[in-house]
CSV table of C-alpha atoms and ligand atoms in Angstrom, one decimal:
chain,number,residue,atom,x,y,z
K,3,UNK,CA,97.8,89.7,98.8
K,4,UNK,CA,99.9,91.0,96.0
K,5,UNK,CA,103.3,92.1,97.5
K,6,UNK,CA,103.7,95.1,95.2
K,7,UNK,CA,100.7,96.6,96.7
K,8,UNK,CA,102.0,96.5,100.3
K,9,UNK,CA,103.7,99.5,101.7
K,10,UNK,CA,104.4,98.1,105.2
K,11,UNK,CA,104.5,94.7,106.7
K,12,UNK,CA,105.0,93.9,110.3
K,13,UNK,CA,106.1,90.3,110.7
K,14,UNK,CA,105.9,88.4,114.0
K,15,UNK,CA,107.0,91.5,115.9
K,16,UNK,CA,107.8,91.0,119.6
K,17,UNK,CA,109.0,93.8,121.9
K,18,UNK,CA,109.8,93.3,125.5
K,19,UNK,CA,110.7,95.7,128.3
K,20,UNK,CA,112.2,95.0,131.7
K,21,UNK,CA,109.5,95.1,134.3
K,22,UNK,CA,109.9,97.1,137.4
K,23,UNK,CA,111.3,95.1,140.3
K,24,UNK,CA,109.7,95.5,143.7
K,25,UNK,CA,113.0,94.6,145.5
K,26,UNK,CA,116.6,94.2,144.5
K,27,UNK,CA,116.9,90.4,144.6
K,28,UNK,CA,113.7,89.8,142.7
K,29,UNK,CA,114.2,87.9,139.4
K,30,UNK,CA,114.1,90.2,136.4
K,31,UNK,CA,110.7,89.9,134.7
K,32,UNK,CA,109.7,91.2,131.3
K,33,UNK,CA,106.7,93.0,129.9
K,34,UNK,CA,105.7,91.4,126.7
K,35,UNK,CA,104.5,94.7,125.3
K,36,UNK,CA,104.1,93.4,121.8
K,37,UNK,CA,103.8,89.7,121.3
K,38,UNK,CA,103.9,88.1,117.8
K,39,UNK,CA,102.1,90.8,116.0
K,40,UNK,CA,101.8,90.6,112.2
K,41,UNK,CA,99.9,92.7,109.7
K,42,UNK,CA,100.2,94.4,106.4
K,43,UNK,CA,99.3,97.9,105.2
K,44,UNK,CA,98.2,98.2,101.6
K,45,UNK,CA,99.3,101.3,99.7
K,46,UNK,CA,96.9,104.2,100.0
K,47,UNK,CA,94.8,102.6,102.7
K,48,UNK,CA,94.3,103.2,106.4
K,49,UNK,CA,94.9,100.6,109.0
K,50,UNK,CA,93.7,101.3,112.5
K,51,UNK,CA,95.3,99.9,115.7
K,52,UNK,CA,92.8,100.0,118.5
K,53,UNK,CA,93.0,98.8,122.1
K,54,UNK,CA,92.9,100.2,125.6
K,55,UNK,CA,95.8,102.0,127.1
K,56,UNK,CA,98.9,99.7,127.6
K,57,UNK,CA,97.9,97.3,124.8
K,58,UNK,CA,101.1,98.1,122.8
K,59,UNK,CA,99.9,100.5,120.1
K,60,UNK,CA,102.6,103.1,120.6
K,61,UNK,CA,105.3,100.4,121.0
K,62,UNK,CA,104.4,99.0,117.6
K,63,UNK,CA,104.5,102.5,116.1
K,64,UNK,CA,107.9,103.2,117.7
K,65,UNK,CA,109.3,99.9,116.4
K,66,UNK,CA,108.1,100.8,112.8
K,67,UNK,CA,110.0,104.1,112.9
K,68,UNK,CA,113.0,102.4,114.4
K,69,UNK,CA,112.9,104.2,117.7
K,70,UNK,CA,113.3,100.9,119.6
K,71,UNK,CA,114.8,97.5,118.9
K,72,UNK,CA,112.4,94.6,118.8
K,73,UNK,CA,113.1,91.4,120.7
K,74,UNK,CA,112.3,89.5,117.5
K,75,UNK,CA,110.5,89.8,114.2
K,76,UNK,CA,110.8,92.0,111.2
K,77,UNK,CA,109.5,95.2,109.7
K,78,UNK,CA,109.5,95.6,106.0
K,79,UNK,CA,108.9,98.9,104.2
K,80,UNK,CA,108.2,98.4,100.4
K,81,UNK,CA,109.3,94.7,100.8
K,82,UNK,CA,112.7,95.5,102.3
K,83,UNK,CA,113.6,94.9,106.0
K,84,UNK,CA,114.3,98.2,107.6
K,85,UNK,CA,117.1,96.5,109.6
K,86,UNK,CA,119.1,95.8,106.5
K,87,UNK,CA,119.0,99.1,104.6
K,88,UNK,CA,122.1,100.8,103.2
K,89,UNK,CA,122.7,104.4,104.5
K,90,UNK,CA,121.1,105.9,101.4
K,91,UNK,CA,118.0,103.7,101.6
K,92,UNK,CA,117.7,104.3,105.3
K,93,UNK,CA,117.6,108.1,104.7
K,94,UNK,CA,114.9,107.5,102.1
K,95,UNK,CA,113.0,105.4,104.6
K,96,UNK,CA,113.3,108.2,107.2
K,97,UNK,CA,111.7,110.5,104.6
K,98,UNK,CA,109.0,108.2,103.5
K,99,UNK,CA,107.7,107.3,107.0
K,100,UNK,CA,106.6,110.1,109.3
K,101,UNK,CA,105.1,110.2,112.7
K,102,UNK,CA,102.4,112.4,114.1
K,103,UNK,CA,102.2,112.4,117.9
K,104,UNK,CA,99.3,112.8,120.3
K,105,UNK,CA,100.5,115.9,122.0
K,106,UNK,CA,100.9,118.9,119.7
K,107,UNK,CA,102.2,121.0,122.7
K,108,UNK,CA,105.3,119.0,123.3
K,109,UNK,CA,106.1,117.8,119.8
K,110,UNK,CA,107.0,121.3,118.4
K,111,UNK,CA,110.1,123.2,119.3
K,112,UNK,CA,108.9,126.3,121.2
K,113,UNK,CA,111.9,128.3,120.1
K,114,UNK,CA,111.3,127.9,116.4
K,115,UNK,CA,108.9,129.8,114.2
K,116,UNK,CA,106.5,127.8,112.0
K,117,UNK,CA,108.7,128.6,109.0
K,118,UNK,CA,111.7,127.1,110.8
K,119,UNK,CA,109.8,124.1,112.1
K,120,UNK,CA,108.7,123.2,108.6
K,121,UNK,CA,112.0,123.9,106.8
K,122,UNK,CA,114.2,122.0,109.3
K,123,UNK,CA,113.2,118.5,108.2
K,124,UNK,CA,113.7,119.4,104.6
K,125,UNK,CA,117.3,120.5,105.3
K,126,UNK,CA,118.0,117.6,107.7
K,127,UNK,CA,116.7,114.9,105.4
K,128,UNK,CA,117.9,116.7,102.2
K,129,UNK,CA,114.5,116.6,100.7
K,130,UNK,CA,114.3,117.1,96.9
K,131,UNK,CA,112.2,120.1,96.1
K,132,UNK,CA,111.8,121.6,92.7
K,133,UNK,CA,111.3,125.0,94.2
K,134,UNK,CA,113.0,126.7,97.2
K,135,UNK,CA,112.4,125.4,100.7
K,136,UNK,CA,110.6,128.6,101.4
K,137,UNK,CA,108.1,128.0,98.6
K,138,UNK,CA,107.5,124.4,99.6
K,139,UNK,CA,107.0,125.6,103.2
K,140,UNK,CA,104.3,128.0,102.0
K,141,UNK,CA,102.6,125.2,100.0
K,142,UNK,CA,102.6,123.0,103.1
K,143,UNK,CA,101.0,125.8,105.2
K,144,UNK,CA,98.3,126.2,102.6
K,145,UNK,CA,97.7,122.4,102.5
K,146,UNK,CA,97.0,122.2,106.2
K,147,UNK,CA,94.8,125.3,106.2
K,148,UNK,CA,97.2,127.9,107.8
K,149,UNK,CA,97.7,131.4,106.4
K,150,UNK,CA,100.9,132.6,104.9
K,151,UNK,CA,101.6,135.3,107.6
K,152,UNK,CA,101.4,132.6,110.3
K,153,UNK,CA,104.8,131.4,109.2
K,154,UNK,CA,106.4,134.0,111.5
K,155,UNK,CA,104.6,132.9,114.6
K,156,UNK,CA,105.8,130.5,117.4
K,157,UNK,CA,103.9,127.4,118.5
K,158,UNK,CA,102.6,129.0,121.7
K,159,UNK,CA,100.7,131.5,119.6
K,160,UNK,CA,98.4,128.8,118.2
K,161,UNK,CA,95.5,126.8,119.5
K,162,UNK,CA,95.8,123.0,120.0
K,163,UNK,CA,94.1,122.3,116.7
K,164,UNK,CA,96.3,124.7,114.8
K,165,UNK,CA,99.4,123.2,116.5
K,166,UNK,CA,98.4,119.8,115.3
K,167,UNK,CA,98.1,121.3,111.8
K,168,UNK,CA,101.7,122.5,112.1
K,169,UNK,CA,102.8,119.0,113.2
K,170,UNK,CA,101.0,117.5,110.2
K,171,UNK,CA,102.6,120.0,107.9
K,172,UNK,CA,106.0,119.2,109.4
K,173,UNK,CA,105.4,115.5,108.9
K,174,UNK,CA,104.5,116.2,105.2
K,175,UNK,CA,107.7,118.2,104.7
K,176,UNK,CA,109.8,115.2,103.7
K,177,UNK,CA,107.2,114.0,101.2
K,178,UNK,CA,106.2,110.9,103.0
K,179,UNK,CA,104.2,107.9,101.7
K,180,UNK,CA,103.3,106.5,105.1
K,181,UNK,CA,102.0,108.5,108.1
K,182,UNK,CA,101.8,107.0,111.5
K,183,UNK,CA,99.3,108.9,113.5
K,184,UNK,CA,99.5,108.0,117.2
K,185,UNK,CA,96.3,109.3,118.9
K,186,UNK,CA,96.5,112.5,116.8
K,187,UNK,CA,93.3,114.0,118.0
K,188,UNK,CA,93.0,112.6,121.6
K,189,UNK,CA,94.3,115.9,123.1
K,190,UNK,CA,91.8,118.1,121.2
K,191,UNK,CA,88.2,119.3,121.7
K,192,UNK,CA,85.6,117.2,119.9
K,193,UNK,CA,84.8,119.9,117.4
K,194,UNK,CA,88.4,120.4,116.6
K,195,UNK,CA,88.9,116.6,116.4
K,196,UNK,CA,86.5,116.4,113.5
K,197,UNK,CA,88.3,119.2,111.6
K,198,UNK,CA,91.7,117.5,112.0
K,199,UNK,CA,90.3,114.1,111.0
K,200,UNK,CA,88.8,115.7,107.8
K,201,UNK,CA,92.0,117.4,107.0
K,202,UNK,CA,93.9,114.1,107.3
K,203,UNK,CA,91.4,112.5,105.0
K,204,UNK,CA,91.8,115.2,102.4
K,205,UNK,CA,95.6,115.0,102.6
K,206,UNK,CA,95.5,111.3,102.2
K,207,UNK,CA,93.7,111.8,98.8
K,208,UNK,CA,95.9,114.8,97.8
K,209,UNK,CA,99.2,113.2,98.6
K,210,UNK,CA,98.4,109.5,98.1
K,211,UNK,CA,99.3,108.7,101.7
K,212,UNK,CA,98.9,105.4,103.6
K,213,UNK,CA,98.0,105.7,107.2
K,214,UNK,CA,98.7,103.6,110.3
K,215,UNK,CA,96.1,105.2,112.6
K,216,UNK,CA,96.3,104.6,116.3
K,217,UNK,CA,93.5,105.4,118.7
K,218,UNK,CA,91.7,104.1,121.7
K,219,UNK,CA,88.6,105.7,120.3
K,220,UNK,CA,86.6,103.3,118.1
K,221,UNK,CA,84.6,106.2,116.6
K,222,UNK,CA,87.8,107.7,115.2
K,223,UNK,CA,89.0,104.4,113.9
K,224,UNK,CA,85.7,103.6,112.2
K,225,UNK,CA,85.7,107.0,110.6
K,226,UNK,CA,89.3,106.9,109.3
K,227,UNK,CA,90.2,103.3,108.6
K,228,UNK,CA,89.7,100.7,105.9
K,229,UNK,CA,91.0,97.9,108.1
K,230,UNK,CA,91.1,97.5,111.9
K,231,UNK,CA,93.4,95.6,114.2
K,232,UNK,CA,92.2,95.1,117.8
K,233,UNK,CA,95.0,94.7,120.3
K,234,UNK,CA,94.7,93.3,123.8
K,235,UNK,CA,97.8,93.2,126.1
K,236,UNK,CA,100.2,93.2,123.2
K,237,UNK,CA,98.5,90.6,121.0
K,238,UNK,CA,96.1,90.9,118.1
K,239,UNK,CA,92.7,89.5,119.1
K,240,UNK,CA,90.8,90.4,116.0
K,241,UNK,CA,91.4,92.0,112.6
K,242,UNK,CA,88.9,92.8,109.8
K,243,UNK,CA,87.5,95.2,107.3
K,244,UNK,CA,86.2,98.3,109.1
K,245,UNK,CA,82.6,98.0,107.9
K,246,UNK,CA,82.3,94.4,109.0
K,247,UNK,CA,84.2,94.6,112.3
K,248,UNK,CA,82.0,97.3,113.7
K,249,UNK,CA,78.8,95.6,112.6
K,250,UNK,CA,79.6,92.1,113.6
K,251,UNK,CA,82.6,91.7,116.0
K,252,UNK,CA,83.6,88.2,117.0
K,253,UNK,CA,86.1,88.4,119.8
K,254,UNK,CA,84.5,88.9,123.3
K,255,UNK,CA,87.0,91.8,123.9
K,256,UNK,CA,86.0,93.5,120.6
K,257,UNK,CA,82.4,93.2,121.6
K,258,UNK,CA,83.1,94.6,125.1
K,259,UNK,CA,84.9,97.6,123.4
K,260,UNK,CA,82.0,98.3,121.1
K,261,UNK,CA,79.5,97.9,124.0
K,262,UNK,CA,81.5,100.4,126.0
K,263,UNK,CA,80.9,103.2,123.5
K,264,UNK,CA,78.3,105.5,125.0
K,265,UNK,CA,75.2,105.7,123.0
K,266,UNK,CA,73.3,109.0,122.2
K,267,UNK,CA,70.1,107.1,122.7
K,268,UNK,CA,68.9,107.7,126.3
K,269,UNK,CA,67.0,104.3,126.3
K,270,UNK,CA,70.3,102.5,126.0
K,271,UNK,CA,72.2,102.2,129.2
K,272,UNK,CA,75.9,102.7,129.4
K,273,UNK,CA,77.7,99.4,129.5
K,274,UNK,CA,79.5,99.0,132.8
K,275,UNK,CA,81.6,95.8,132.7
K,276,UNK,CA,81.2,94.1,136.0
K,277,UNK,CA,84.1,91.8,136.2
K,278,UNK,CA,85.5,89.9,139.1
K,279,UNK,CA,89.0,88.9,138.3
K,280,UNK,CA,90.7,86.2,140.1
K,281,UNK,CA,93.9,87.4,138.6
K,282,UNK,CA,94.4,90.8,137.0
K,283,UNK,CA,95.5,90.2,133.4
K,284,UNK,CA,99.0,91.4,132.6
K,285,UNK,CA,101.6,91.1,129.9
K,286,UNK,CA,104.5,90.5,132.5
K,287,UNK,CA,106.0,87.1,131.7
K,288,UNK,CA,102.6,85.8,130.5
K,289,UNK,CA,101.7,82.2,130.9
K,290,UNK,CA,100.2,80.2,128.0
K,291,UNK,CA,96.5,80.8,127.5
K,292,UNK,CA,94.3,83.6,126.3
K,293,UNK,CA,95.2,86.9,128.1
K,294,UNK,CA,91.6,87.9,128.1
K,295,UNK,CA,90.4,84.6,129.7
K,296,UNK,CA,90.1,86.0,133.3
K,297,UNK,CA,87.8,88.7,132.1
K,298,UNK,CA,85.9,86.9,129.3
K,299,UNK,CA,82.3,86.0,130.1
K,300,UNK,CA,82.5,83.1,127.8
K,301,UNK,CA,85.8,81.6,128.7
K,302,UNK,CA,86.2,77.8,128.1
K,303,UNK,CA,88.5,75.6,130.0
K,304,UNK,CA,91.2,75.6,127.3
K,305,UNK,CA,91.2,79.4,127.3
K,306,UNK,CA,93.2,79.3,130.6
K,307,UNK,CA,96.0,77.0,129.2
K,308,UNK,CA,96.1,77.2,125.4
K,309,UNK,CA,97.0,80.4,123.6
K,310,UNK,CA,94.5,80.9,120.8
K,311,UNK,CA,96.0,81.5,117.4
K,312,UNK,CA,94.8,84.2,115.0
K,313,UNK,CA,92.7,82.3,112.5
K,314,UNK,CA,90.8,83.5,109.5
K,315,UNK,CA,87.1,82.8,110.0
K,316,UNK,CA,85.5,84.9,107.3
K,317,UNK,CA,86.6,86.4,104.0
K,318,UNK,CA,88.1,89.4,105.8
K,319,UNK,CA,88.0,88.6,109.5
K,320,UNK,CA,90.6,86.8,111.7
K,321,UNK,CA,90.1,86.1,115.3
K,322,UNK,CA,92.2,84.7,118.1
K,323,UNK,CA,89.6,83.0,120.2
K,324,UNK,CA,88.8,79.4,121.1
K,325,UNK,CA,85.1,80.1,120.7
K,326,UNK,CA,85.5,80.1,116.9
K,327,UNK,CA,87.5,76.9,116.4
K,328,UNK,CA,87.0,74.6,113.5
K,329,UNK,CA,85.4,76.9,111.0
E,226,ADP,P1,99.5,102.0,124.3
E,226,ADP,O1,100.2,102.9,123.3
E,226,ADP,O2,98.6,101.0,123.6
E,226,ADP,O3,98.8,102.6,125.4
E,226,ADP,P2,102.2,101.2,125.0
E,226,ADP,O4,102.8,100.7,123.7
E,226,ADP,O5,102.6,102.6,125.3
E,226,ADP,O6,100.7,101.0,125.0
E,226,ADP,O7,102.7,100.3,126.2
E,226,ADP,C1,102.6,98.9,126.1
E,226,ADP,C2,103.2,98.3,127.4
E,226,ADP,O8,104.6,98.4,127.4
E,226,ADP,C3,102.7,98.9,128.7
E,226,ADP,O9,102.6,97.8,129.6
E,226,ADP,C4,103.8,99.9,129.0
E,226,ADP,O10,103.9,100.0,130.4
E,226,ADP,C5,105.0,99.1,128.5
E,226,ADP,N1,106.1,100.1,128.1
E,226,ADP,C6,106.0,100.9,127.0
E,226,ADP,N2,107.2,101.6,126.9
E,226,ADP,C7,108.0,101.2,127.9
E,226,ADP,C8,109.3,101.5,128.2
E,226,ADP,N3,110.1,102.4,127.5
E,226,ADP,N4,109.9,100.8,129.3
E,226,ADP,C9,109.1,99.9,130.0
E,226,ADP,N5,107.9,99.6,129.7
E,226,ADP,C10,107.3,100.2,128.6
E,227,MG,MG1,100.0,105.0,123.3
């Protein structure tokens, strides 16, 4: 892909954490929370990270905003490694990449009014605004669908959905180009979820934003994203264009994820995976082999010993699975 069109690239990212010891003399083991993950995010597009809890989604997001140090690998924003930026470029990067968290209750300072919450990042990051901070703040409020007089209120005076609107406005305060949304609607009621997702879509158009969208909810990813990355225990098992991946998934894990989505049709039964694991899969000092092998209904002998590489198998699809070798 043309490099000038790429806003973010994650290259062979590995993040490890010390695993809990069960007794003092035990050898230190490591959780390979993110293991050799690479992907690119084209400008103006939405890339979705999907996978069950513990698959490494938040860890990838935290690495991108430099909240943790990777074990190895690189993260490039507009083709420059974020680890080699000068002070000025780093400040610029801090403005251009913003994070929206799952929990709008804990991510807003309860002692600040909305007006203060929105103006603080402008001051801290020395954002260039043609008008006053006050005027930009009012524009942000309008952009996220809040009323002018609500600027004087405190976070606890709002509902969950409105709080998430404040969090979104705060993220927009530094005029970002990339928004990382980590489960932004998971804490909200379904009806409110749809409003927030629609707001994010409108803002993407209005402000030419690129999104890295994290969710364990496939419906949300399908609605929001152009490209999808499916993670399992810290590794990418499948990537593809949203339209194709949801229609014809390849990896057995992606298939299981899609089957697990409850259907509105009463004739379809809920899929309840009945799995008898010999060994519970884990990312703690993993051995070679596919991490999904112990659960996979189609595992071959090599799946237990050879780690499958991510291979392109269609125009837009890549899969890490021994079932699709040699295409
Ligand atoms: P997800 O967001 O997909 O639910 P996370 O990125 O939060 O997954 O976690 C991935 C793995 O890394 C999990 O096994 C989790 O327990 C572990 N992990 C995450 N953060 C830490 C940390 N600060 N210290 C130790 N282990 C961590
Ligand atoms: Mg998470």
